[in-house]
């Protein structure tokens, strides 16, 4: 599984923009703010910039394909491609979430600040979120550290922190949600 | 409104049962408008909606006709055995008369987009309009609960129960990682949008609404007009709702919205106090002018009514004018909307006659 890319300029933020920096085909993955800076520095016009920068809400994946691979990745159930999604603004079917799991994880994280659901579940598995499985996440965190996949580890760390915060909040407010 | 909004005898006898049911709903005052609720001097209503989809079927925007039919059939059948939905009105959105679907939009029971849908879809609405379901809008299912005043807990209790009952009969598209899978990624996760309709006339008189919104609404919340996305602010009524649906529990989303609601309540109450004690003449002038116009006008547009109704409601809450039943003010808002006027009264064909009729209804209701 591919870990989330980090901006090559600042090394901090997740990369959101994939840019061809030269005609020789050099590529850079940048976060939005670094990409903006780069654009300001650049002598290119705005339009040229956006043509060169494959700015897509789905991150670099969509445009990273080698050219000989003519068929873009499509959902096995509904046939939606990432290009369709960008045009439509909507996901095609439940299976799309599996086929484009990586891309959607990145997108969802950008929208919601998280890609992990911790809310309620359909019956009969419905449990209320005061008991999300933090232990399982901790195990994944340790695994990521062992594999020296620190980006992923950082994500799990943040997620666990958010979860614990949520728990305290729900306990504090002591809501009658059962 | 029983006296002024009578059934049109010409329309009372259509053969189909569907039309009769719709008629009942269009004539009645919805639960949220006829019942008292917590903080209902400032908060008109609370709404929670959940977006859900059936497993294994493409989302409505790209689904084939047979697939849409399947969704309608499965949900329609499931609804029949759910007690909370007995009795219910089921509206086939393709066969529904334009005026009726517009009236359902005016009641916030269906969305404007759904009202104009030409593909297979139904709306299921419970007797009291507390619960409603849109089938094949942007998602296979949009469940909604509307409650009076500030009642996020009650709205959640009800919608959650309906959701549970449905999920026992149909299999939802759900993933452990992403939660409830929805057509738009902005709904993924809980699929929940919780919102309140809040009336801020005092802050508006003091020109402090923008400031309050800037201070109170963190980026996680959205502030919109009465009918939701992309609509204008009318009658100093604002819709405040959560934006983010993933990585938070429903309880946390609700708590956060509730906290912000209480902050708005504080600000509005302070502003009302300030008007009462420091700018009383100005306040009374606004309130009585508005009442005077509503009691005297012969032509009244929707926007003008809402504007003055806001001041009359304020005067009513602050006991400046002779008490008017809350319910009457709510009913004036509902039954004077364009589609309602046209449906419930004969010979209303153009906007001008609508405005004349609206003025007459308001005069009758607010006669001094
Ligand atoms: Zn950067
Ligand atoms: Zn798909």
Short mmCIF file of C-alpha atoms and ligand atoms in Angstrom, two decimals:
data_model
loop_
_atom_site.label_atom_id
_atom_site.label_comp_id
_atom_site.label_asym_id
_atom_site.label_seq_id
_atom_site.Cartn_x
_atom_site.Cartn_y
_atom_site.Cartn_z
CA UNK A 1 0.00 0.00 0.00
CA UNK A 2 1.33 3.37 -0.96
CA UNK A 3 1.88 5.78 1.88
CA UNK A 4 0.68 9.32 1.58
CA UNK A 5 3.15 11.55 -0.22
CA UNK A 6 4.66 14.51 1.54
CA UNK A 7 5.39 17.83 -0.11
CA UNK A 8 8.88 17.82 -1.59
CA UNK A 9 9.43 21.48 -0.87
CA UNK A 10 8.50 21.80 2.78
CA UNK A 11 8.51 18.15 3.75
CA UNK A 12 5.62 18.79 6.13
CA UNK A 13 2.26 19.04 4.40
CA UNK A 14 0.70 16.28 2.37
CA UNK A 15 1.32 16.73 -1.33
CA UNK A 16 -1.76 17.89 -3.16
CA UNK A 17 -0.37 19.07 -6.48
CA UNK A 18 1.77 17.27 -8.96
CA UNK A 19 3.89 19.50 -11.12
CA UNK A 20 5.98 18.94 -14.20
CA UNK A 21 8.77 21.33 -13.35
CA UNK A 22 10.53 21.19 -16.68
CA UNK A 23 10.12 20.03 -20.20
CA UNK A 24 12.59 17.29 -19.42
CA UNK A 25 9.78 15.71 -17.45
CA UNK A 26 11.04 16.38 -13.95
CA UNK A 27 8.21 16.08 -11.50
CA UNK A 28 7.57 17.50 -8.08
CA UNK A 29 4.88 16.77 -5.55
CA UNK A 30 3.94 19.84 -3.58
CA UNK A 31 1.41 20.92 -1.02
CA UNK A 32 -1.03 23.64 -1.98
CA UNK A 33 0.79 26.47 -0.26
CA UNK A 34 4.19 25.54 -1.69
CA UNK A 35 2.66 25.16 -5.11
CA UNK A 36 1.26 28.66 -4.81
CA UNK A 37 4.66 29.99 -3.81
CA UNK A 38 6.24 28.17 -6.70
CA UNK A 39 3.70 29.70 -8.99
CA UNK A 40 4.42 33.18 -7.71
CA UNK A 41 8.15 32.64 -8.26
CA UNK A 42 7.55 31.20 -11.63
CA UNK A 43 7.77 33.35 -14.72
CA UNK A 44 5.06 31.25 -16.30
CA UNK A 45 1.66 32.75 -16.82
CA UNK A 46 -1.14 31.43 -14.67
CA UNK A 47 -2.66 29.39 -17.43
CA UNK A 48 0.62 27.83 -18.41
CA UNK A 49 1.23 27.05 -14.78
CA UNK A 50 -2.00 25.17 -14.45
CA UNK A 51 -1.42 23.33 -17.67
CA UNK A 52 1.93 22.15 -16.38
CA UNK A 53 0.73 21.52 -12.88
CA UNK A 54 -1.75 18.72 -13.06
CA UNK A 55 -3.78 20.31 -10.33
CA UNK A 56 -6.35 17.84 -9.33
CA UNK A 57 -8.32 17.35 -6.20
CA UNK A 58 -7.36 13.71 -6.42
CA UNK A 59 -3.66 14.30 -6.05
CA UNK A 60 -0.91 13.00 -8.28
CA UNK A 61 -2.26 9.51 -8.88
CA UNK A 62 -4.57 10.48 -11.70
CA UNK A 63 -1.93 11.99 -13.91
CA UNK A 64 1.00 9.84 -12.94
CA UNK A 65 0.28 7.04 -15.36
CA UNK A 66 2.90 6.12 -17.90
CA UNK A 67 1.74 7.16 -21.34
CA UNK A 68 1.56 3.71 -22.87
CA UNK A 69 -1.08 2.74 -20.33
CA UNK A 70 -3.97 4.08 -22.35
CA UNK A 71 -6.86 2.71 -20.29
CA UNK A 72 -7.35 4.78 -17.14
CA UNK A 73 -8.26 2.97 -13.95
CA UNK A 74 -12.00 2.44 -13.86
CA UNK A 75 -14.38 1.19 -11.19
CA UNK A 76 -15.06 -2.50 -11.69
CA UNK A 77 -18.74 -2.06 -10.94
CA UNK A 78 -19.85 1.23 -12.45
CA UNK A 79 -16.95 2.05 -14.75
CA UNK A 80 -16.29 5.47 -13.26
CA UNK A 81 -12.80 6.85 -13.82
CA UNK A 82 -11.11 9.56 -11.80
CA UNK A 83 -11.61 11.91 -14.72
CA UNK A 84 -15.34 11.17 -14.65
CA UNK A 85 -15.34 11.86 -10.95
CA UNK A 86 -13.66 15.21 -11.39
CA UNK A 87 -16.23 16.19 -13.98
CA UNK A 88 -19.22 14.86 -12.07
CA UNK A 89 -18.10 15.83 -8.59
CA UNK A 90 -19.82 12.69 -7.37
CA UNK A 91 -18.69 9.15 -6.72
CA UNK A 92 -20.36 6.46 -8.83
CA UNK A 93 -21.07 3.54 -6.52
CA UNK A 94 -20.05 1.84 -3.29
CA UNK A 95 -17.36 -0.15 -5.11
CA UNK A 96 -15.65 3.08 -6.23
CA UNK A 97 -14.65 3.50 -2.60
CA UNK A 98 -12.67 0.25 -2.83
CA UNK A 99 -11.22 0.78 -6.29
CA UNK A 100 -10.10 4.32 -5.51
CA UNK A 101 -9.44 3.78 -1.83
CA UNK A 102 -6.07 5.51 -1.85
CA UNK A 103 -7.20 8.51 -3.87
CA UNK A 104 -10.39 8.93 -1.89
CA UNK A 105 -8.51 8.62 1.39
CA UNK A 106 -6.41 11.58 0.36
CA UNK A 107 -9.40 13.54 -0.84
CA UNK A 108 -11.47 12.80 2.25
CA UNK A 109 -8.59 13.75 4.49
CA UNK A 110 -8.35 17.05 2.67
CA UNK A 111 -12.06 17.71 3.04
CA UNK A 112 -12.72 16.45 6.56
CA UNK A 113 -9.25 16.37 8.09
CA UNK A 114 -9.69 12.64 8.51
CA UNK A 115 -10.34 9.52 6.49
CA UNK A 116 -11.45 7.28 9.32
CA UNK A 117 -15.08 6.91 10.29
CA UNK A 118 -15.61 6.76 14.04
CA UNK A 119 -19.36 7.31 14.14
CA UNK A 120 -22.27 4.93 14.29
CA UNK A 121 -22.64 1.71 12.31
CA UNK A 122 -25.59 -0.03 10.73
CA UNK A 123 -27.39 -2.59 12.82
CA UNK A 124 -26.63 -5.12 14.13
CA UNK A 125 -23.12 -3.78 14.48
CA UNK A 126 -24.21 -0.37 15.65
CA UNK A 127 -22.15 0.81 18.54
CA UNK A 128 -21.89 4.34 19.65
CA UNK A 129 -18.75 6.16 19.13
CA UNK A 130 -17.80 6.36 22.74
CA UNK A 131 -16.10 3.03 22.10
CA UNK A 132 -14.05 3.30 18.90
CA UNK A 133 -11.34 0.71 18.56
CA UNK A 134 -8.32 2.66 19.69
CA UNK A 135 -6.44 -0.50 20.60
CA UNK A 136 -6.54 -1.69 17.00
CA UNK A 137 -5.29 1.67 15.79
CA UNK A 138 -2.44 1.55 18.32
CA UNK A 139 -1.40 -1.83 16.94
CA UNK A 140 -1.35 -0.36 13.43
CA UNK A 141 0.67 2.58 14.71
CA UNK A 142 3.32 0.26 16.14
CA UNK A 143 3.40 -1.75 12.98
CA UNK A 144 3.96 1.40 10.93
CA UNK A 145 6.80 2.45 13.23
CA UNK A 146 8.43 -0.96 12.95
CA UNK A 147 8.24 -0.71 9.19
CA UNK A 148 9.73 2.77 9.44
CA UNK A 149 6.72 4.14 7.62
CA UNK A 150 6.71 7.33 9.59
CA UNK A 151 4.23 9.24 7.49
CA UNK A 152 1.65 6.59 8.11
CA UNK A 153 2.63 6.40 11.75
CA UNK A 154 2.06 10.13 12.07
CA UNK A 155 -1.39 9.70 10.61
CA UNK A 156 -2.29 7.02 13.11
CA UNK A 157 -0.87 9.10 15.92
CA UNK A 158 -3.08 12.05 14.90
CA UNK A 159 -6.10 9.84 14.46
CA UNK A 160 -5.69 8.28 17.92
CA UNK A 161 -5.25 11.73 19.42
CA UNK A 162 -8.45 12.95 17.68
CA UNK A 163 -10.33 9.89 18.83
CA UNK A 164 -9.29 10.37 22.41
CA UNK A 165 -10.27 14.00 22.21
CA UNK A 166 -13.67 13.05 20.79
CA UNK A 167 -14.17 10.60 23.62
CA UNK A 168 -13.45 13.20 26.24
CA UNK A 169 -15.78 15.60 24.54
CA UNK A 170 -18.61 13.08 24.47
CA UNK A 171 -17.97 12.15 28.08
CA UNK A 172 -17.85 15.80 29.13
CA UNK A 173 -21.08 16.66 27.47
CA UNK A 174 -22.56 13.38 28.67
CA UNK A 175 -25.05 13.29 25.87
CA UNK A 176 -28.09 11.12 25.98
CA UNK A 177 -27.18 9.50 22.71
CA UNK A 178 -27.56 5.79 23.14
CA UNK B 1 -55.38 28.67 9.68
CA UNK B 2 -58.45 26.50 9.60
CA UNK B 3 -60.79 29.35 8.98
CA UNK B 4 -58.93 31.05 6.17
CA UNK B 5 -57.38 28.09 4.44
CA UNK B 6 -60.29 25.90 3.51
CA UNK B 7 -60.17 22.97 1.26
CA UNK B 8 -60.96 23.99 -2.19
CA UNK B 9 -64.17 22.03 -2.88
CA UNK B 10 -63.25 21.62 -6.51
CA UNK B 11 -60.07 19.83 -5.46
CA UNK B 12 -61.51 17.78 -2.66
CA UNK B 13 -62.79 14.99 -4.84
CA UNK B 14 -59.96 13.69 -6.96
CA UNK B 15 -60.31 9.97 -7.36
CA UNK B 16 -56.80 8.93 -6.44
CA UNK B 17 -55.93 8.27 -2.84
CA UNK B 18 -52.53 9.86 -3.33
CA UNK B 19 -54.03 13.26 -4.00
CA UNK B 20 -56.16 13.05 -0.87
CA UNK B 21 -53.18 12.32 1.24
CA UNK B 22 -51.17 15.13 -0.22
CA UNK B 23 -54.09 17.40 0.41
CA UNK B 24 -54.09 16.53 4.08
CA UNK B 25 -50.43 17.31 4.43
CA UNK B 26 -50.65 20.56 2.54
CA UNK B 27 -53.47 21.75 4.80
CA UNK B 28 -51.96 20.83 8.12
CA UNK B 29 -49.57 22.68 10.37
CA UNK B 30 -46.40 20.63 10.70
CA UNK B 31 -45.38 19.37 14.12
CA UNK B 32 -42.38 21.68 14.39
CA UNK B 33 -44.56 24.74 13.78
CA UNK B 34 -47.44 23.79 16.08
CA UNK B 35 -45.51 22.53 19.10
CA UNK B 36 -43.43 24.33 21.68
CA UNK B 37 -39.72 23.62 21.73
CA UNK B 38 -36.72 24.51 23.84
CA UNK B 39 -35.44 28.05 23.11
CA UNK B 40 -38.18 28.56 20.56
CA UNK B 41 -38.23 32.30 21.20
CA UNK B 42 -35.11 32.36 19.01
CA UNK B 43 -34.64 28.95 17.42
CA UNK B 44 -37.48 28.00 15.08
CA UNK B 45 -36.58 24.43 14.35
CA UNK B 46 -33.91 21.76 14.36
CA UNK B 47 -33.25 19.36 11.56
CA UNK B 48 -31.02 16.34 11.17
CA UNK B 49 -30.62 14.46 7.93
CA UNK B 50 -28.72 11.28 7.18
CA UNK B 51 -27.43 10.25 3.75
CA UNK B 52 -27.53 6.52 3.12
CA UNK B 53 -27.12 4.20 0.14
CA UNK B 54 -27.93 0.58 -0.54
CA UNK B 55 -25.03 -1.84 -0.88
CA UNK B 56 -24.18 -3.04 -4.36
CA UNK B 57 -26.21 -0.48 -6.33
CA UNK B 58 -24.72 2.53 -8.12
CA UNK B 59 -25.62 5.90 -6.64
CA UNK B 60 -28.67 7.60 -8.25
CA UNK B 61 -26.80 10.01 -10.52
CA UNK B 62 -25.34 7.18 -12.60
CA UNK B 63 -27.69 4.30 -11.77
CA UNK B 64 -29.74 2.73 -14.56
CA UNK B 65 -33.50 3.00 -14.61
CA UNK B 66 -34.03 -0.59 -13.37
CA UNK B 67 -31.62 0.03 -10.54
CA UNK B 68 -33.47 3.15 -9.49
CA UNK B 69 -36.73 1.19 -9.61
CA UNK B 70 -35.19 -1.49 -7.42
CA UNK B 71 -34.19 1.09 -4.83
CA UNK B 72 -37.68 2.60 -4.82
CA UNK B 73 -39.25 -0.81 -4.44
CA UNK B 74 -36.98 -1.99 -1.65
CA UNK B 75 -37.26 1.18 0.39
CA UNK B 76 -40.96 1.53 -0.30
CA UNK B 77 -41.51 -1.98 1.02
CA UNK B 78 -39.29 -1.46 4.02
CA UNK B 79 -41.17 1.72 4.94
CA UNK B 80 -44.47 -0.15 4.99
CA UNK B 81 -43.40 -2.20 7.98
CA UNK B 82 -41.88 0.63 9.97
CA UNK B 83 -44.26 1.77 12.67
CA UNK B 84 -42.84 5.25 12.97
CA UNK B 85 -43.98 5.82 9.41
CA UNK B 86 -47.60 4.78 9.90
CA UNK B 87 -49.51 6.38 8.43
CA UNK B 88 -47.35 8.01 5.82
CA UNK B 89 -47.73 9.94 2.65
CA UNK B 90 -45.86 8.47 -0.29
CA UNK B 91 -45.30 10.77 -3.22
CA UNK B 92 -44.09 9.55 -6.59
CA UNK B 93 -41.97 12.48 -7.60
CA UNK B 94 -42.39 11.92 -11.35
CA UNK B 95 -46.18 11.87 -11.19
CA UNK B 96 -46.46 14.63 -8.66
CA UNK B 97 -47.97 17.92 -9.81
CA UNK B 98 -45.42 20.72 -9.94
CA UNK B 99 -47.34 22.84 -7.46
CA UNK B 100 -47.46 20.03 -4.95
CA UNK B 101 -43.78 19.28 -5.15
CA UNK B 102 -43.13 23.00 -4.77
CA UNK B 103 -45.30 23.06 -1.66
CA UNK B 104 -43.33 20.12 -0.25
CA UNK B 105 -40.16 22.12 -0.85
CA UNK B 106 -41.73 25.07 0.96
CA UNK B 107 -42.33 22.73 3.88
CA UNK B 108 -38.67 21.66 3.69
CA UNK B 109 -39.78 18.05 3.23
CA UNK B 110 -37.99 17.61 -0.08
CA UNK B 111 -35.16 19.47 -1.77
CA UNK B 112 -35.63 21.78 -4.77
CA UNK B 113 -33.45 19.46 -6.87
CA UNK B 114 -35.56 16.45 -5.95
CA UNK B 115 -38.78 18.33 -6.73
CA UNK B 116 -37.63 18.69 -10.32
CA UNK B 117 -36.34 15.16 -10.67
CA UNK B 118 -37.58 13.24 -13.67
CA UNK B 119 -36.25 9.83 -12.68
CA UNK B 120 -37.69 7.18 -10.40
CA UNK B 121 -37.97 8.55 -6.90
CA UNK B 122 -40.38 8.77 -4.01
CA UNK B 123 -40.77 10.85 -0.90
CA UNK B 124 -42.17 9.22 2.23
CA UNK B 125 -43.48 11.62 4.84
CA UNK B 126 -44.90 10.66 8.20
CA UNK B 127 -48.23 12.04 9.37
CA UNK B 128 -46.77 14.81 11.52
CA UNK B 129 -43.96 15.75 9.13
CA UNK B 130 -41.39 14.99 11.78
CA UNK B 131 -39.83 12.29 9.65
CA UNK B 132 -39.35 12.23 5.93
CA UNK B 133 -37.38 10.26 3.40
CA UNK B 134 -36.29 11.12 -0.11
CA UNK B 135 -35.51 8.07 -2.23
CA UNK B 136 -33.09 8.57 -5.13
CA UNK B 137 -32.10 12.14 -4.61
CA UNK B 138 -28.30 12.50 -4.69
CA UNK B 139 -28.14 9.38 -2.52
CA UNK B 140 -30.50 6.41 -2.45
CA UNK B 141 -31.80 7.63 0.88
CA UNK B 142 -32.00 10.94 2.61
CA UNK B 143 -33.64 10.59 6.01
CA UNK B 144 -34.73 13.69 7.84
CA UNK B 145 -36.19 14.65 11.18
CA UNK B 146 -37.52 18.15 11.90
CA UNK B 147 -38.28 19.20 15.47
CA UNK B 148 -39.48 22.42 17.09
CA UNK B 149 -36.99 24.79 18.74
CA UNK B 150 -33.56 23.56 19.71
CA UNK B 151 -33.96 19.81 19.90
CA UNK B 152 -30.88 18.18 18.45
CA UNK B 153 -31.10 15.29 20.88
CA UNK B 154 -34.71 14.51 20.02
CA UNK B 155 -34.09 14.88 16.30
CA UNK B 156 -31.14 12.52 16.60
CA UNK B 157 -33.11 10.04 18.69
CA UNK B 158 -35.83 9.88 16.06
CA UNK B 159 -33.70 9.80 12.96
CA UNK B 160 -31.39 7.28 14.51
CA UNK B 161 -34.31 5.00 15.30
CA UNK B 162 -35.65 5.27 11.78
CA UNK B 163 -32.16 4.59 10.45
CA UNK B 164 -31.85 1.50 12.66
CA UNK B 165 -35.18 0.15 11.54
CA UNK B 166 -34.37 0.65 7.88
CA UNK B 167 -30.94 -0.90 8.25
CA UNK B 168 -32.57 -4.07 9.54
CA UNK B 169 -34.45 -4.41 6.30
CA UNK B 170 -32.04 -3.18 3.67
CA UNK B 171 -28.29 -3.50 3.55
CA UNK B 172 -26.50 -0.17 3.58
CA UNK B 173 -23.32 0.64 1.70
CA UNK B 174 -20.93 0.89 4.61
CA UNK B 175 -17.21 0.44 5.05
CA UNK B 176 -15.29 0.09 8.30
CA UNK B 177 -12.83 2.68 7.13
CA UNK B 178 -15.03 5.30 5.48
CA UNK B 179 -18.33 4.70 7.27
CA UNK B 180 -21.53 5.30 5.30
CA UNK B 181 -20.64 5.59 1.62
CA UNK B 182 -22.27 8.53 -0.13
CA UNK B 183 -22.30 9.97 -3.62
CA UNK B 184 -20.64 13.20 -2.55
CA UNK B 185 -17.42 12.92 -0.56
CA UNK B 186 -18.54 15.84 1.60
CA UNK B 187 -21.14 13.51 3.18
CA UNK B 188 -19.02 10.37 3.60
CA UNK B 189 -18.71 8.98 7.11
CA UNK B 190 -21.69 9.75 9.27
CA UNK B 191 -23.69 11.13 6.32
CA UNK B 192 -25.11 13.51 8.87
CA UNK B 193 -26.08 17.13 8.46
CA UNK B 194 -27.52 18.73 11.59
CA UNK B 195 -28.91 22.22 11.37
CA UNK B 196 -30.90 24.80 13.27
CA UNK B 197 -33.00 27.69 12.00
CA UNK B 198 -32.21 30.66 14.19
CA UNK B 199 -33.99 34.02 14.23
CA UNK B 200 -31.65 36.95 14.92
CA UNK B 201 -33.69 40.17 14.63
CA UNK B 202 -32.09 42.07 17.52
CA UNK B 203 -28.57 41.43 16.30
CA UNK B 204 -29.81 42.51 12.91
CA UNK B 205 -31.26 45.81 14.19
CA UNK B 206 -27.96 46.49 15.95
CA UNK B 207 -26.11 45.48 12.76
CA UNK B 208 -24.12 42.86 14.63
CA UNK B 209 -25.09 39.72 12.74
CA UNK B 210 -22.06 39.58 10.48
CA UNK B 211 -19.76 40.09 13.40
CA UNK B 212 -21.50 37.40 15.42
CA UNK B 213 -21.27 34.96 12.56
CA UNK B 214 -17.60 35.71 12.08
CA UNK B 215 -16.86 35.19 15.74
CA UNK B 216 -18.99 32.16 16.37
CA UNK B 217 -18.95 30.05 13.29
CA UNK B 218 -15.74 28.10 13.00
CA UNK B 219 -14.93 26.84 9.53
CA UNK B 220 -16.63 23.56 10.42
CA UNK B 221 -20.04 25.19 10.38
CA UNK B 222 -21.97 26.63 7.48
CA UNK B 223 -24.41 29.51 7.67
CA UNK B 224 -27.07 29.74 5.01
CA UNK B 225 -30.49 31.12 4.22
CA UNK B 226 -33.87 29.71 5.09
CA UNK B 227 -34.15 27.13 2.34
CA UNK B 228 -30.57 25.96 2.65
CA UNK B 229 -27.73 26.01 0.21
CA UNK B 230 -27.53 28.99 -2.08
CA UNK B 231 -30.59 30.73 -0.71
CA UNK B 232 -30.94 34.27 0.59
CA UNK B 233 -31.30 35.31 4.17
CA UNK B 234 -34.96 36.21 4.61
CA UNK B 235 -36.66 37.48 7.72
CA UNK B 236 -33.41 37.44 9.73
CA UNK B 237 -33.55 33.66 9.79
CA UNK B 238 -30.28 31.81 9.46
CA UNK B 239 -29.54 28.15 9.02
CA UNK B 240 -26.49 26.95 10.94
CA UNK B 241 -25.20 23.47 10.16
CA UNK B 242 -22.17 21.22 10.38
CA UNK B 243 -20.00 20.83 7.30
CA UNK B 244 -17.76 17.92 8.17
CA UNK B 245 -19.05 14.38 8.45
CA UNK B 246 -16.01 12.12 8.68
CA UNK B 247 -13.67 11.44 11.61
CA UNK B 248 -16.18 12.70 14.17
CA UNK B 249 -18.92 10.96 16.01
CA UNK B 250 -22.53 12.01 15.62
CA UNK B 251 -22.49 12.96 19.29
CA UNK B 252 -19.53 15.26 18.75
CA UNK B 253 -21.10 16.89 15.70
CA UNK B 254 -24.30 17.52 17.63
CA UNK B 255 -22.50 18.81 20.72
CA UNK B 256 -20.49 21.26 18.71
CA UNK B 257 -23.53 22.60 16.94
CA UNK B 258 -25.35 22.86 20.24
CA UNK B 259 -22.51 24.81 21.83
CA UNK B 260 -22.55 27.27 18.94
CA UNK B 261 -26.35 27.50 19.13
CA UNK B 262 -26.11 28.53 22.78
CA UNK B 263 -23.54 31.17 21.94
CA UNK B 264 -25.84 32.61 19.28
CA UNK B 265 -28.68 32.51 21.81
CA UNK B 266 -26.60 34.47 24.31
CA UNK B 267 -25.66 37.10 21.77
CA UNK B 268 -29.22 37.51 20.53
CA UNK B 269 -30.59 37.71 24.09
CA UNK B 270 -28.01 40.34 25.01
CA UNK B 271 -28.93 42.29 21.93
CA UNK B 272 -32.61 42.04 22.84
CA UNK B 273 -31.83 43.30 26.36
CA UNK B 274 -29.82 46.12 24.95
CA UNK B 275 -32.65 47.15 22.66
CA UNK B 276 -35.17 46.96 25.50
CA UNK B 277 -33.14 48.99 27.93
CA UNK B 278 -31.08 51.35 25.83
CA UNK B 279 -32.82 51.71 22.48
CA UNK B 280 -36.38 51.04 23.51
CA UNK B 281 -37.98 53.71 21.36
CA UNK B 282 -36.15 52.52 18.31
CA UNK B 283 -37.15 48.93 19.06
CA UNK B 284 -40.80 49.83 19.58
CA UNK B 285 -40.77 51.88 16.43
CA UNK B 286 -39.48 48.92 14.40
CA UNK B 287 -41.97 46.49 15.94
CA UNK B 288 -45.10 48.66 15.70
CA UNK B 289 -44.27 49.90 12.23
CA UNK B 290 -43.97 46.29 11.08
CA UNK B 291 -47.20 45.31 12.81
CA UNK B 292 -48.93 48.33 11.30
CA UNK B 293 -47.85 47.39 7.80
CA UNK B 294 -48.93 43.77 8.21
CA UNK B 295 -52.31 44.84 9.62
CA UNK B 296 -52.92 47.35 6.88
CA UNK B 297 -51.17 46.29 3.69
CA UNK B 298 -53.26 45.40 0.65
CA UNK B 299 -50.40 43.96 -1.38
CA UNK B 300 -47.67 41.96 0.29
CA UNK B 301 -44.78 40.09 -1.30
CA UNK B 302 -43.24 37.07 0.37
CA UNK B 303 -40.03 38.92 1.13
CA UNK B 304 -41.85 41.91 2.61
CA UNK B 305 -43.98 39.67 4.79
CA UNK B 306 -40.95 37.82 6.14
CA UNK B 307 -39.16 41.06 6.87
CA UNK B 308 -42.00 42.52 8.92
CA UNK B 309 -42.97 39.20 10.45
CA UNK B 310 -39.47 39.07 11.90
CA UNK B 311 -40.07 42.33 13.80
CA UNK B 312 -43.54 41.27 14.91
CA UNK B 313 -42.12 38.00 16.21
CA UNK B 314 -39.49 39.95 18.12
CA UNK B 315 -42.11 42.28 19.61
CA UNK B 316 -44.17 39.24 20.54
CA UNK B 317 -41.25 37.53 22.31
CA UNK B 318 -40.48 40.72 24.22
CA UNK B 319 -44.14 41.27 25.20
CA UNK B 320 -44.25 44.63 23.50
CA UNK B 321 -47.42 43.79 21.60
CA UNK B 322 -50.54 41.97 22.57
CA UNK B 323 -49.64 38.34 22.60
CA UNK B 324 -49.93 36.44 19.35
CA UNK B 325 -49.84 32.65 19.47
CA UNK B 326 -46.51 31.34 18.28
CA UNK B 327 -48.31 28.92 16.09
CA UNK B 328 -50.02 31.70 14.15
CA UNK B 329 -46.71 33.32 13.29
CA UNK B 330 -45.33 29.99 12.12
CA UNK B 331 -48.44 29.27 10.10
CA UNK B 332 -48.24 32.65 8.41
CA UNK B 333 -44.75 31.76 7.28
CA UNK B 334 -45.83 28.41 5.90
CA UNK B 335 -49.22 29.03 4.33
CA UNK B 336 -48.37 32.29 2.59
CA UNK B 337 -45.59 30.79 0.48
CA UNK B 338 -46.34 30.94 -3.25
CA UNK B 339 -47.15 27.29 -3.93
CA UNK B 340 -49.29 27.02 -0.80
CA UNK B 341 -51.30 30.09 -1.73
CA UNK B 342 -51.85 28.78 -5.20
CA UNK B 343 -52.80 25.28 -4.05
CA UNK B 344 -55.11 26.31 -1.27
CA UNK B 345 -57.01 29.13 -2.92
CA UNK B 346 -58.96 29.37 -6.09
CA UNK B 347 -58.25 31.84 -8.84
CA UNK B 348 -54.72 32.57 -7.88
CA UNK B 349 -52.85 32.58 -11.12
CA UNK B 350 -50.43 35.47 -11.16
CA UNK B 351 -47.96 36.85 -8.63
CA UNK B 352 -49.97 40.00 -8.10
CA UNK B 353 -53.15 38.26 -7.06
CA UNK B 354 -50.97 36.12 -4.83
CA UNK B 355 -49.62 39.21 -3.11
CA UNK B 356 -53.14 40.57 -2.66
CA UNK B 357 -54.36 37.31 -1.16
CA UNK B 358 -51.30 37.09 1.08
CA UNK B 359 -52.01 40.57 2.41
CA UNK B 360 -55.61 39.62 3.12
CA UNK B 361 -54.68 36.44 5.00
CA UNK B 362 -52.14 38.30 7.08
CA UNK B 363 -54.63 41.08 7.92
CA UNK B 364 -57.17 38.53 9.06
CA UNK B 365 -54.69 36.70 11.24
CA UNK B 366 -53.17 39.80 12.82
CA UNK B 367 -56.34 41.88 13.16
CA UNK B 368 -55.78 44.21 16.10
ZN1 LIG C 1 4.84 22.24 1.15
ZN1 LIG C 2 -18.10 2.55 -9.01
#
